[in-house]
PDB file of C-alpha atoms in Angstrom:
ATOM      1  CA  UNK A   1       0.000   0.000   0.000  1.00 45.00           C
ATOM      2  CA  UNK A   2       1.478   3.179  -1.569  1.00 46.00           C
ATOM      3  CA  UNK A   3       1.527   6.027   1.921  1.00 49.00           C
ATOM      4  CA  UNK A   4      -0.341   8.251  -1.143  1.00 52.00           C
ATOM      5  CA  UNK A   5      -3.261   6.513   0.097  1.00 74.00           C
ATOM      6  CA  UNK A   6      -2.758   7.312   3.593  1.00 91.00           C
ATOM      7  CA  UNK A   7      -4.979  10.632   4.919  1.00 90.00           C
ATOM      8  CA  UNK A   8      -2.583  13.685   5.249  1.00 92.00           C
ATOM      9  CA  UNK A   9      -4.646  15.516   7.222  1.00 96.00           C
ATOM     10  CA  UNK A  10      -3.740  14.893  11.482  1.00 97.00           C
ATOM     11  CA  UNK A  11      -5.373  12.031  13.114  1.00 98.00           C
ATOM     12  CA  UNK A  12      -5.713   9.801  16.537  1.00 98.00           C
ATOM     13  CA  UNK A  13      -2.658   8.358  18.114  1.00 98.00           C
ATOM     14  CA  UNK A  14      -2.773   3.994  17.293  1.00 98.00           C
ATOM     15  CA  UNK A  15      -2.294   1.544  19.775  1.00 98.00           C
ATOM     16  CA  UNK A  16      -2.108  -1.589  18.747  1.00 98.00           C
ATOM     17  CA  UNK A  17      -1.539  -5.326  20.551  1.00 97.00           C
ATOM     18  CA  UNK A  18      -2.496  -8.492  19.558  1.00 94.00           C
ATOM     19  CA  UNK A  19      -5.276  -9.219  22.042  1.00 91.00           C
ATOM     20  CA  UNK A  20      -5.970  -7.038  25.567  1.00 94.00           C
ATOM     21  CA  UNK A  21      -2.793  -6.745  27.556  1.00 93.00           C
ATOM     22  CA  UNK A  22      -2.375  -3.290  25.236  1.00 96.00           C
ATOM     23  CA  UNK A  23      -5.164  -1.659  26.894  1.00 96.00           C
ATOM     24  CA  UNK A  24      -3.058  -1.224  30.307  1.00 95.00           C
ATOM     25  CA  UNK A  25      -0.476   0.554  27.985  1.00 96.00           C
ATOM     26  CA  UNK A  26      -3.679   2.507  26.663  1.00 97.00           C
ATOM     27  CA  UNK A  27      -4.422   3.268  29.949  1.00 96.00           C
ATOM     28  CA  UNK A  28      -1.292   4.627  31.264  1.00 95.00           C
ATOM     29  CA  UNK A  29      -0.915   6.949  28.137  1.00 97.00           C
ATOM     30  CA  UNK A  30      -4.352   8.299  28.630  1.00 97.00           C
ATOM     31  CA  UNK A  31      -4.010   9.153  32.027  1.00 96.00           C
ATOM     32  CA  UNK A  32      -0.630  11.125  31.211  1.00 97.00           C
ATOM     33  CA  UNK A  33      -2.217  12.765  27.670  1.00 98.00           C
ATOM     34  CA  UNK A  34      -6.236  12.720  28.131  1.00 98.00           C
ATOM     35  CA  UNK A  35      -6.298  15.691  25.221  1.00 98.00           C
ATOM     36  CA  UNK A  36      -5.137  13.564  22.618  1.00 98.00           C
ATOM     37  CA  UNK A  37      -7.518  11.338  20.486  1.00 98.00           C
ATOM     38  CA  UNK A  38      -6.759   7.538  20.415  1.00 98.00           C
ATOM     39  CA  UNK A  39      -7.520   4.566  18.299  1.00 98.00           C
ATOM     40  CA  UNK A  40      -7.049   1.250  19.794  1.00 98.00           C
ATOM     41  CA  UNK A  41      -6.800  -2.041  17.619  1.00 98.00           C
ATOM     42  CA  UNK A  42      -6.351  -5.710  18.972  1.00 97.00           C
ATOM     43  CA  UNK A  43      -5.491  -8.261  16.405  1.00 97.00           C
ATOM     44  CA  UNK A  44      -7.817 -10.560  18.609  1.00 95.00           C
ATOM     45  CA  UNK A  45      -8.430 -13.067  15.853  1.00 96.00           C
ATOM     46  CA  UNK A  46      -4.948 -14.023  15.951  1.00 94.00           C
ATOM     47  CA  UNK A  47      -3.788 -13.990  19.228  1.00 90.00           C
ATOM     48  CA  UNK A  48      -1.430 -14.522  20.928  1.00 87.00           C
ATOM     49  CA  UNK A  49       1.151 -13.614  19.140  1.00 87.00           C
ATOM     50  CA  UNK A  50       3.769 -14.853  21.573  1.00 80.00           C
ATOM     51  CA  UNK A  51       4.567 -18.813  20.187  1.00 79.00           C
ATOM     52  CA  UNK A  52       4.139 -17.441  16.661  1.00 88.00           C
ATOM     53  CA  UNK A  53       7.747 -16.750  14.643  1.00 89.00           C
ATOM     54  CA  UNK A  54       9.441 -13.714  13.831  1.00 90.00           C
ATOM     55  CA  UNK A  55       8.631 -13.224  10.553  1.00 95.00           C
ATOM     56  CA  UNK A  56       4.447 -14.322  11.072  1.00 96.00           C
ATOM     57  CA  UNK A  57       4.331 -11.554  13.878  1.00 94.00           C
ATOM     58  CA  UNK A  58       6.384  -9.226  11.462  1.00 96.00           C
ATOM     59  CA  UNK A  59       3.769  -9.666   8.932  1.00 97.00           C
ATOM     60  CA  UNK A  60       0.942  -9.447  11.304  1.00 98.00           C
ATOM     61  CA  UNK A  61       2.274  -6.601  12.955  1.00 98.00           C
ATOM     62  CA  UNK A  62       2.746  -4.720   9.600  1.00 97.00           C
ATOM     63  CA  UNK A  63      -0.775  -4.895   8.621  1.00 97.00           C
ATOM     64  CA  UNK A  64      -1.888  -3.486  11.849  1.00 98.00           C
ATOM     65  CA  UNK A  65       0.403  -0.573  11.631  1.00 98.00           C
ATOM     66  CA  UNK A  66      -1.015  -0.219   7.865  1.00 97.00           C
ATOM     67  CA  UNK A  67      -4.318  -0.323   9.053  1.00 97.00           C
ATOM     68  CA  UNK A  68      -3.958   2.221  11.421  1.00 98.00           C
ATOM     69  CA  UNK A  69      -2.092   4.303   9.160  1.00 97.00           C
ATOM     70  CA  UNK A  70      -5.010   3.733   6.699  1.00 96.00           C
ATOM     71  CA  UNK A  71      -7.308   5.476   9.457  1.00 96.00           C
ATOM     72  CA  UNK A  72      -5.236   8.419   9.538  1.00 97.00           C
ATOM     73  CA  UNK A  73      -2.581   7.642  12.224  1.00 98.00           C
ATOM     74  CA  UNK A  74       0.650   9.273  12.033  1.00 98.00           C
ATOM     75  CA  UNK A  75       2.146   7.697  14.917  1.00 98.00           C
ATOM     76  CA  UNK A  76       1.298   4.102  16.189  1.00 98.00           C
ATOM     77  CA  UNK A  77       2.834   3.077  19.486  1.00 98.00           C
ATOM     78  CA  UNK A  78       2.869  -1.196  19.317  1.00 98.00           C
ATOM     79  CA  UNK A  79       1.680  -2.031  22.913  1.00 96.00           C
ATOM     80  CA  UNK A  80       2.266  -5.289  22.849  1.00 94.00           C
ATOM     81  CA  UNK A  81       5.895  -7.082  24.323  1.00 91.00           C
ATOM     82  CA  UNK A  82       5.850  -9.356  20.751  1.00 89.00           C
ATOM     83  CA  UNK A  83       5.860  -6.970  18.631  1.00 93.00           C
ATOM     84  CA  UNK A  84       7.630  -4.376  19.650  1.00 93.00           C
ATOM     85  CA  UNK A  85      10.396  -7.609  20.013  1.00 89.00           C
ATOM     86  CA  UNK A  86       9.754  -9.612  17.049  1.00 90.00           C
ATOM     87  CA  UNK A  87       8.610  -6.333  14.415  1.00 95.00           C
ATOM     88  CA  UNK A  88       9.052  -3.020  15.810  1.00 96.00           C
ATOM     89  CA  UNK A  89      12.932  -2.787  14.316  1.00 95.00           C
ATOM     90  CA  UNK A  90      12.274  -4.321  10.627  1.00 97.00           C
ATOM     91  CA  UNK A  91       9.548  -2.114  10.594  1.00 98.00           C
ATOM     92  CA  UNK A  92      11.063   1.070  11.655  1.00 97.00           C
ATOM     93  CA  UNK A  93      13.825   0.285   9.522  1.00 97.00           C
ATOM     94  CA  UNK A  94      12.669  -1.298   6.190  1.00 97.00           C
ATOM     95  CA  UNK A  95       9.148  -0.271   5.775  1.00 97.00           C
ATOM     96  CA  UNK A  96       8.826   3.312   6.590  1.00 97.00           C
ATOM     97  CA  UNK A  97      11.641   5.228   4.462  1.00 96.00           C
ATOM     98  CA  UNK A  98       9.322   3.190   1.775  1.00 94.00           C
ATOM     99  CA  UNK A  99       5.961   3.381   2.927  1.00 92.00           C
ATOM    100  CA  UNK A 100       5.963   7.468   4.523  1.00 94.00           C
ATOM    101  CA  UNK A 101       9.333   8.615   6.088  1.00 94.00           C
ATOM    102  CA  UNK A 102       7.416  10.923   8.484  1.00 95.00           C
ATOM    103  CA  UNK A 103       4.995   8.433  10.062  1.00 97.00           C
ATOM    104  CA  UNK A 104       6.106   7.439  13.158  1.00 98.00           C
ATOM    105  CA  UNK A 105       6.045   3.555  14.651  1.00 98.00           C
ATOM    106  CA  UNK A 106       7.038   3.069  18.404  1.00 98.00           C
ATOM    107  CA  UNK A 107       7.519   0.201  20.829  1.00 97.00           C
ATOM    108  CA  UNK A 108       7.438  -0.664  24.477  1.00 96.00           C
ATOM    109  CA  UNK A 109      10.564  -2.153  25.559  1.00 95.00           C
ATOM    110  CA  UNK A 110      13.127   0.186  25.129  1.00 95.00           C
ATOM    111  CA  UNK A 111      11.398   2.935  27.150  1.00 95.00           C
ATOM    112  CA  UNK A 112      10.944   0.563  29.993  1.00 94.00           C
ATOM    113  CA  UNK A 113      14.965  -0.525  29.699  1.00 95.00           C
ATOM    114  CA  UNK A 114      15.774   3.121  29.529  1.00 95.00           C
ATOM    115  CA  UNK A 115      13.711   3.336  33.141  1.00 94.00           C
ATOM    116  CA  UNK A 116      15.230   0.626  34.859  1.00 96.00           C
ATOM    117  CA  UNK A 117      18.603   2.293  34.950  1.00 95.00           C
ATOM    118  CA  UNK A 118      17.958   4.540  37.825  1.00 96.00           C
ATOM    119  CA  UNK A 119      15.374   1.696  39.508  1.00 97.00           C
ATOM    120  CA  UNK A 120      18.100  -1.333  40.227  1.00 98.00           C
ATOM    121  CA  UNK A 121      20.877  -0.909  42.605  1.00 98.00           C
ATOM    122  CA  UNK A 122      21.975  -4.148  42.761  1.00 98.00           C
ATOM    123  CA  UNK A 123      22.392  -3.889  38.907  1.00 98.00           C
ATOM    124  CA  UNK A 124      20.479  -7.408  39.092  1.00 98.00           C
ATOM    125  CA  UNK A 125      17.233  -7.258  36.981  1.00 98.00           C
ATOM    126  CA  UNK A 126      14.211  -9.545  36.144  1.00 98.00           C
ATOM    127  CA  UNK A 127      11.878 -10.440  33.835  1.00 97.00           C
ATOM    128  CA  UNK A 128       8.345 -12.020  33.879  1.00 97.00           C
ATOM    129  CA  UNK A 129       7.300 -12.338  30.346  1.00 94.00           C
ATOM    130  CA  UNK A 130       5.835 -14.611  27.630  1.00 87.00           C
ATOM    131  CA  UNK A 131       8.076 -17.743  26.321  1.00 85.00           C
ATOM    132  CA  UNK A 132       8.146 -15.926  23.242  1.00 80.00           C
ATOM    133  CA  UNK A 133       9.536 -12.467  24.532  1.00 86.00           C
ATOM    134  CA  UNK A 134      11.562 -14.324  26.970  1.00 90.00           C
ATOM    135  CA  UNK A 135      12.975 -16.690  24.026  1.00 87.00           C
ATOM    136  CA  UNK A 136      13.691 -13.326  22.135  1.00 87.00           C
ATOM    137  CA  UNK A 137      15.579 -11.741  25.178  1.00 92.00           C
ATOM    138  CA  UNK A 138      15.016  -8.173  24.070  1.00 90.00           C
ATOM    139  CA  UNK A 139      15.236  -6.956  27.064  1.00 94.00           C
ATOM    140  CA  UNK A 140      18.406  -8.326  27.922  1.00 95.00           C
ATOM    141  CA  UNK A 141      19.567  -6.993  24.849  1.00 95.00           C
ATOM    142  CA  UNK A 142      18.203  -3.648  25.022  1.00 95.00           C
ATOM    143  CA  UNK A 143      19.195  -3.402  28.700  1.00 97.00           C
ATOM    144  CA  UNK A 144      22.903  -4.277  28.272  1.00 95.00           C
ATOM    145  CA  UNK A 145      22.882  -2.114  25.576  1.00 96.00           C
ATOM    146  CA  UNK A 146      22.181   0.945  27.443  1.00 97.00           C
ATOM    147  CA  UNK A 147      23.560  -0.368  30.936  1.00 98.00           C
ATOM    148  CA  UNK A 148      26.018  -2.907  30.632  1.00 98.00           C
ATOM    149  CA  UNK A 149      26.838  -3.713  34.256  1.00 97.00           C
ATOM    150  CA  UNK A 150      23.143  -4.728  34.661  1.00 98.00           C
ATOM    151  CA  UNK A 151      22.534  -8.293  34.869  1.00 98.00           C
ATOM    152  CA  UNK A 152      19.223  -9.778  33.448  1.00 98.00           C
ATOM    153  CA  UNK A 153      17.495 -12.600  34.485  1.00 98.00           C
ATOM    154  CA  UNK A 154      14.418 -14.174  32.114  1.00 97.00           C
ATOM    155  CA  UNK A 155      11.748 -16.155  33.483  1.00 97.00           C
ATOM    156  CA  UNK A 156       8.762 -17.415  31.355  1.00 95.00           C
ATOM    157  CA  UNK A 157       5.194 -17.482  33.267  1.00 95.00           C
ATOM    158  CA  UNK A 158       2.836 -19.961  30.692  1.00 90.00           C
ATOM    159  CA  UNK A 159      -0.878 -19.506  32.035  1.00 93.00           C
ATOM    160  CA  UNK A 160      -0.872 -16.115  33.141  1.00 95.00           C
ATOM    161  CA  UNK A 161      -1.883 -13.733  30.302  1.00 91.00           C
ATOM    162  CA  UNK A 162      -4.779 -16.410  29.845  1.00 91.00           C
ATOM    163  CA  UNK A 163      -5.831 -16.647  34.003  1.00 95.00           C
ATOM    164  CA  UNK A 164      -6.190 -12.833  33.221  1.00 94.00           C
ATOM    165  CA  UNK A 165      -8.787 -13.024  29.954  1.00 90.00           C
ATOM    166  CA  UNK A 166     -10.395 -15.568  32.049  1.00 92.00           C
ATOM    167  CA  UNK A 167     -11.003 -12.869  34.547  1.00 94.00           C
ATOM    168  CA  UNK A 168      -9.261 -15.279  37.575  1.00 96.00           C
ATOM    169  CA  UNK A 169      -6.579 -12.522  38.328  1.00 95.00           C
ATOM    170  CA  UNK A 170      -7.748 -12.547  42.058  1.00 94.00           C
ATOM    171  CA  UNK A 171      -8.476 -16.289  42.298  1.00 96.00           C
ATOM    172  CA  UNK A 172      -6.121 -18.775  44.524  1.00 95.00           C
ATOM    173  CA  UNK A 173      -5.120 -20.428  41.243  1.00 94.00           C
ATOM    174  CA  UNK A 174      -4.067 -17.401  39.857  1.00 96.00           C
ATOM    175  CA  UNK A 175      -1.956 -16.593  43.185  1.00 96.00           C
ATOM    176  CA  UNK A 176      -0.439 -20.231  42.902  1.00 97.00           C
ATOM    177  CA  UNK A 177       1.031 -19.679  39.514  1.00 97.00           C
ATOM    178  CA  UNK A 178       2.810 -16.131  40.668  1.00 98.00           C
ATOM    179  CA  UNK A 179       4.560 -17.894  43.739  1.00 98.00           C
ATOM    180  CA  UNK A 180       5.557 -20.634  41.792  1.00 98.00           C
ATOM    181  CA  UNK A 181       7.209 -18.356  38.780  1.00 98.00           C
ATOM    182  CA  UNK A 182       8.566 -15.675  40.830  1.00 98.00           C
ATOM    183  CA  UNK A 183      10.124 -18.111  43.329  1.00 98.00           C
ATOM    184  CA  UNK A 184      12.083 -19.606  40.396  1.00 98.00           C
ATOM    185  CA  UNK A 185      12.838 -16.463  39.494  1.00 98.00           C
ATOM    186  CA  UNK A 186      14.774 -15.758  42.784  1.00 98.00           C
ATOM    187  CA  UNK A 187      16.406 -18.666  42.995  1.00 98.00           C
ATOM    188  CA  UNK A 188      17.526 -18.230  39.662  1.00 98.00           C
ATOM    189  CA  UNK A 189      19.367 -14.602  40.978  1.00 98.00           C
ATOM    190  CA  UNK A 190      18.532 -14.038  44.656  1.00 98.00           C
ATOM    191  CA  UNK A 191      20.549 -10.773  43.341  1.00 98.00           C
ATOM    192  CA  UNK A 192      17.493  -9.108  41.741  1.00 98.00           C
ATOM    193  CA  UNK A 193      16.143  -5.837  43.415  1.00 98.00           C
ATOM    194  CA  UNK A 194      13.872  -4.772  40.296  1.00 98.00           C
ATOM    195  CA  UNK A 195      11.508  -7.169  38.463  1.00 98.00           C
ATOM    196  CA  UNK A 196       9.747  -5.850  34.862  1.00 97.00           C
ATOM    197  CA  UNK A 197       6.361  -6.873  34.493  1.00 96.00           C
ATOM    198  CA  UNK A 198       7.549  -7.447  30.789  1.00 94.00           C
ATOM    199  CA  UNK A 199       3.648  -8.705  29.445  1.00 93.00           C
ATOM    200  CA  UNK A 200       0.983  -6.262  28.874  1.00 93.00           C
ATOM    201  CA  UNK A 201      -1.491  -8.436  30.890  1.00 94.00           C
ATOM    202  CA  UNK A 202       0.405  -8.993  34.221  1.00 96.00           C
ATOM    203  CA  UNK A 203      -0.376  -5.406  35.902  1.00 95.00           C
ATOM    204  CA  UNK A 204      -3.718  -6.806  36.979  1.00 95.00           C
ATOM    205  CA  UNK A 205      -1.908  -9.781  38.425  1.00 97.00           C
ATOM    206  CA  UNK A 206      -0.323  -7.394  40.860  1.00 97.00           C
ATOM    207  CA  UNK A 207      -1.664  -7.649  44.131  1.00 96.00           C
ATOM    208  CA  UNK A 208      -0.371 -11.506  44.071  1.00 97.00           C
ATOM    209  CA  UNK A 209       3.059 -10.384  42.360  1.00 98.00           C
ATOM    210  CA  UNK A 210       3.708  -7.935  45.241  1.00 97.00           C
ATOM    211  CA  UNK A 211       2.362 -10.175  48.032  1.00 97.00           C
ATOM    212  CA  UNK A 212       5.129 -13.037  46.504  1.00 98.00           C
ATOM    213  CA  UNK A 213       7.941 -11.077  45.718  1.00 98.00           C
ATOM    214  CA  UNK A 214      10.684 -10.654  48.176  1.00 97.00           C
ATOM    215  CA  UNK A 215      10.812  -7.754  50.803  1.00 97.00           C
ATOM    216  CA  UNK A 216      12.339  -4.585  49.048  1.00 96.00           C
ATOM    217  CA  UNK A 217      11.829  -6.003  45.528  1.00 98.00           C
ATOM    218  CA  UNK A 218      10.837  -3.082  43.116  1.00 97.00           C
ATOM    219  CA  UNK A 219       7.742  -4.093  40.864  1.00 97.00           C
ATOM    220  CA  UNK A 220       7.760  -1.995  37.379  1.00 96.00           C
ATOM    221  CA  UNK A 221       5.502  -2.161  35.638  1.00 93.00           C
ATOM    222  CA  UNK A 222       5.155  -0.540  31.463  1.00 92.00           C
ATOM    223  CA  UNK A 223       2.465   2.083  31.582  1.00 91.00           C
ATOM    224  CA  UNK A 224       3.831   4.717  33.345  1.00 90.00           C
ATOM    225  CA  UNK A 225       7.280   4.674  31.340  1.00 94.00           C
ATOM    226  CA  UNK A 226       5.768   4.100  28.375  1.00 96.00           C
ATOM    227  CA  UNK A 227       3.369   7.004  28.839  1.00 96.00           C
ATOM    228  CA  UNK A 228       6.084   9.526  29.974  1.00 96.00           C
ATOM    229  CA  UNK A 229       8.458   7.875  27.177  1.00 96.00           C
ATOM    230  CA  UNK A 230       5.912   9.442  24.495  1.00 98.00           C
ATOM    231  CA  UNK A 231       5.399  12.373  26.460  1.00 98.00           C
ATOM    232  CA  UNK A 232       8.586  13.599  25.829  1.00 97.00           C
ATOM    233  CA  UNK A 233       8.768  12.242  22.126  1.00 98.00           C
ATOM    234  CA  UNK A 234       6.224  14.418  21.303  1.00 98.00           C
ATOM    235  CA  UNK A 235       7.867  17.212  23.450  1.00 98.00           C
ATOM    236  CA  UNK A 236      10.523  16.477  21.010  1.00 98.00           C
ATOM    237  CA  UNK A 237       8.842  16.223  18.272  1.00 97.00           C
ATOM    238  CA  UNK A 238       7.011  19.384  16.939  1.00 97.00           C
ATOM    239  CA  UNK A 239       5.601  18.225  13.876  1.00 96.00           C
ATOM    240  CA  UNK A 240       4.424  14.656  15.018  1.00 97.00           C
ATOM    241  CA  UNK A 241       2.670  16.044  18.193  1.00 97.00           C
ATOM    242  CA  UNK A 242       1.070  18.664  15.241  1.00 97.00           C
ATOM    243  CA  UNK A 243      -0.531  15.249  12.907  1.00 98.00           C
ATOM    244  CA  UNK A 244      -2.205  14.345  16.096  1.00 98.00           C
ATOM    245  CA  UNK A 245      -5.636  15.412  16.693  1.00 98.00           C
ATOM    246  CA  UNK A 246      -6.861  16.460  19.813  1.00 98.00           C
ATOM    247  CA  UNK A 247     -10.704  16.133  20.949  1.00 98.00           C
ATOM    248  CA  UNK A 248      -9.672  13.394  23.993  1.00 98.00           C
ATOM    249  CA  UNK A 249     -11.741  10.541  22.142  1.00 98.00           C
ATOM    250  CA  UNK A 250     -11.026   6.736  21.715  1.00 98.00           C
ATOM    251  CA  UNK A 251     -11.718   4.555  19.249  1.00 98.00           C
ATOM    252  CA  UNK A 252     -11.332   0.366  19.695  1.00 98.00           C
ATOM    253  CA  UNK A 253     -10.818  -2.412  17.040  1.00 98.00           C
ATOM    254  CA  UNK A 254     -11.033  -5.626  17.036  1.00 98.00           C
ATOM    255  CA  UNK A 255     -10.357  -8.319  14.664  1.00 98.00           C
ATOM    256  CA  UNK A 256     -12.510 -10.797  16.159  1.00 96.00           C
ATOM    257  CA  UNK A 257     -16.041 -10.525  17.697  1.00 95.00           C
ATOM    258  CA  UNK A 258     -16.826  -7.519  19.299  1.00 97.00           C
ATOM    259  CA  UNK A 259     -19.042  -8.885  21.973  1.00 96.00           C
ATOM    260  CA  UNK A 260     -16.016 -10.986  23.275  1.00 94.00           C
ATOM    261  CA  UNK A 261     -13.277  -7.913  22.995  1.00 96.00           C
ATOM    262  CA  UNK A 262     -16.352  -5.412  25.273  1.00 97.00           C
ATOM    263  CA  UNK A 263     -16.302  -7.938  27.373  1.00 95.00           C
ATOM    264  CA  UNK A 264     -12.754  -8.625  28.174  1.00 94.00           C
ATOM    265  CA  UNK A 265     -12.201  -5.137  27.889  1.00 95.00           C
ATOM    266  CA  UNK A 266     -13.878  -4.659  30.768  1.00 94.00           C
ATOM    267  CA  UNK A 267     -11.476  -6.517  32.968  1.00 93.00           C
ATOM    268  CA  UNK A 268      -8.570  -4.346  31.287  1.00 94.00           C
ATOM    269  CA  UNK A 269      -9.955  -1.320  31.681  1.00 95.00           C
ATOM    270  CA  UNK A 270     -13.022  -1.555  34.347  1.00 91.00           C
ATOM    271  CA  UNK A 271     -15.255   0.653  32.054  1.00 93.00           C
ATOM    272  CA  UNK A 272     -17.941  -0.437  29.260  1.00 95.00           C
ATOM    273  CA  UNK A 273     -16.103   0.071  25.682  1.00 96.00           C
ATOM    274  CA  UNK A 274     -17.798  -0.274  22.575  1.00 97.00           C
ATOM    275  CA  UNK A 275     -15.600  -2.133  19.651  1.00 98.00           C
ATOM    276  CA  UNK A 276     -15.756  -2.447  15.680  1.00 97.00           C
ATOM    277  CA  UNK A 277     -15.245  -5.346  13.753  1.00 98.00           C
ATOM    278  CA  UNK A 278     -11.987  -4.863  11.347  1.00 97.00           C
ATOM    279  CA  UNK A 279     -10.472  -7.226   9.051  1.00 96.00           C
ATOM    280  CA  UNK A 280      -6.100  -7.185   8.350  1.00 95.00           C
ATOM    281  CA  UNK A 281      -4.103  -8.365   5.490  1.00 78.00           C
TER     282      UNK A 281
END
């Protein structure tokens, strides 16, 4: 798709995930820029994204963007751990000086790496995340990148992003599978002072994550450094922060049934949202 058929004229911020977890980076960025108007879209159909290869989450992930693009976004922030691993780079790199050199396409792990910095002071860091992002270690990478006396410890936690959707955050289940992950974690590095909540979905598992991990153990979780991440991009950035539109609305897609994404959407974001059906590719 030529970006000639792309609308010039300024439109909503994009978020985009593959399923929910991106509505708690939705969130966070709404609290710290209500004036800005937002379009949300879940590739919901297709989730999750996490088991699925580089190059199928590439291609997923650059239909979204195109979508969004499509519906007049100039800047689309991926809020989902995947993507921004797996797509965010090839994108950024191949496909915009092609598609429209002054669209914008942002992810969400280097913003929290960039964070954790001035968080750890043991300089011993983990990770709860999806096999996939785990398997991808972009945070290690983009962590030793910008601090490379920080040691970063992985650990994947199958079950959780799904005890979430099922709405079971609060359930003894639920609690099991956080004591069981995050005790391997610490065993793994009883050095860790900082864990990233590196999965979209596991904010709501928090009041379990903080009752399980150890005494003076820093929680971080992505909204709020994602959120003040683009706050200062656009502070930066006169002429994006000018192609977005500003009437404090929000928009949500879905690729899948809409009746299933309002209702899980719900448990995201405790409010009643009203989706449209979209179709990618």
């Amino acid at each position: 798709m030529p970006f000639t058929a792309f609308p010039s004229s300024p439109g909503p911020i994009g978020v985009f995930d593959s399923g929910f977890g991106g509505l708690t980076i939705l969130h966070g960025i709404r609290q710290m820029l209500p004036e800005y108007d937002y379009v949300y879209l879940g590739d919901n159909a297709r989730a999750p994204y996490g088991s699925r290869s580089f190059e199928v989450v590439y291609q997923f992930t650059r239909q979204a963007v195109l979508k969004l693009f499509s519906m007049g976004c100039h800047l689309v922030v991926l809020g989902c751990n995947t993507a921004s691993a797996k797509a965010l780079r090839t994108i950024q790199q191949r496909d915009l000086p092609e598609i429209d050199p002054s669209r914008r396409v942002l992810g969400i792990i280097r913003p929290t790496a960039e964070a954790i910095g001035s968080i750890t002071k043991t300089r011993h860091v983990g990770i709860l995340a999806t096999e996939g992002t785990v398997r991808s270690r972009s945070y290690d990478l983009e962590i030793r990148k910008l601090f490379p006396d920080v040691t970063v410890t992985g650990q994947a936690c199958p079950l959780w992003a799904a005890i979430v959707e099922a709405n079971e955050a609060d359930s003894p289940g639920a609690d099991y599978f956080v004591q069981k992950r995050i005790g391997q974690l610490m065993r793994r590095d009883p050095q860790i002072d900082s864990i990233i909540l590196g999965c979209t979905h596991y904010p709501l598992l928090m009041s379990s994550i903080v009752r399980h991990a150890p005494d003076g153990v820093r929680i971080v979780p992505q909204g709020e450094y994602v959120a003040a991440s683009l706050k200062n991009y656009l502070d930066r950035h006169d002429a994006i922060r000018g192609m977005i539109t500003q009437g404090g609305s929000c928009q949500y897609l879905t690729t899948e049934s809409e009746e299933r994404f309002n209702e899980c959407a719900r448990i995201f974001l405790r409010q009643k949202v009203e989706a449209r059906h979209v179709t990618l590719g």
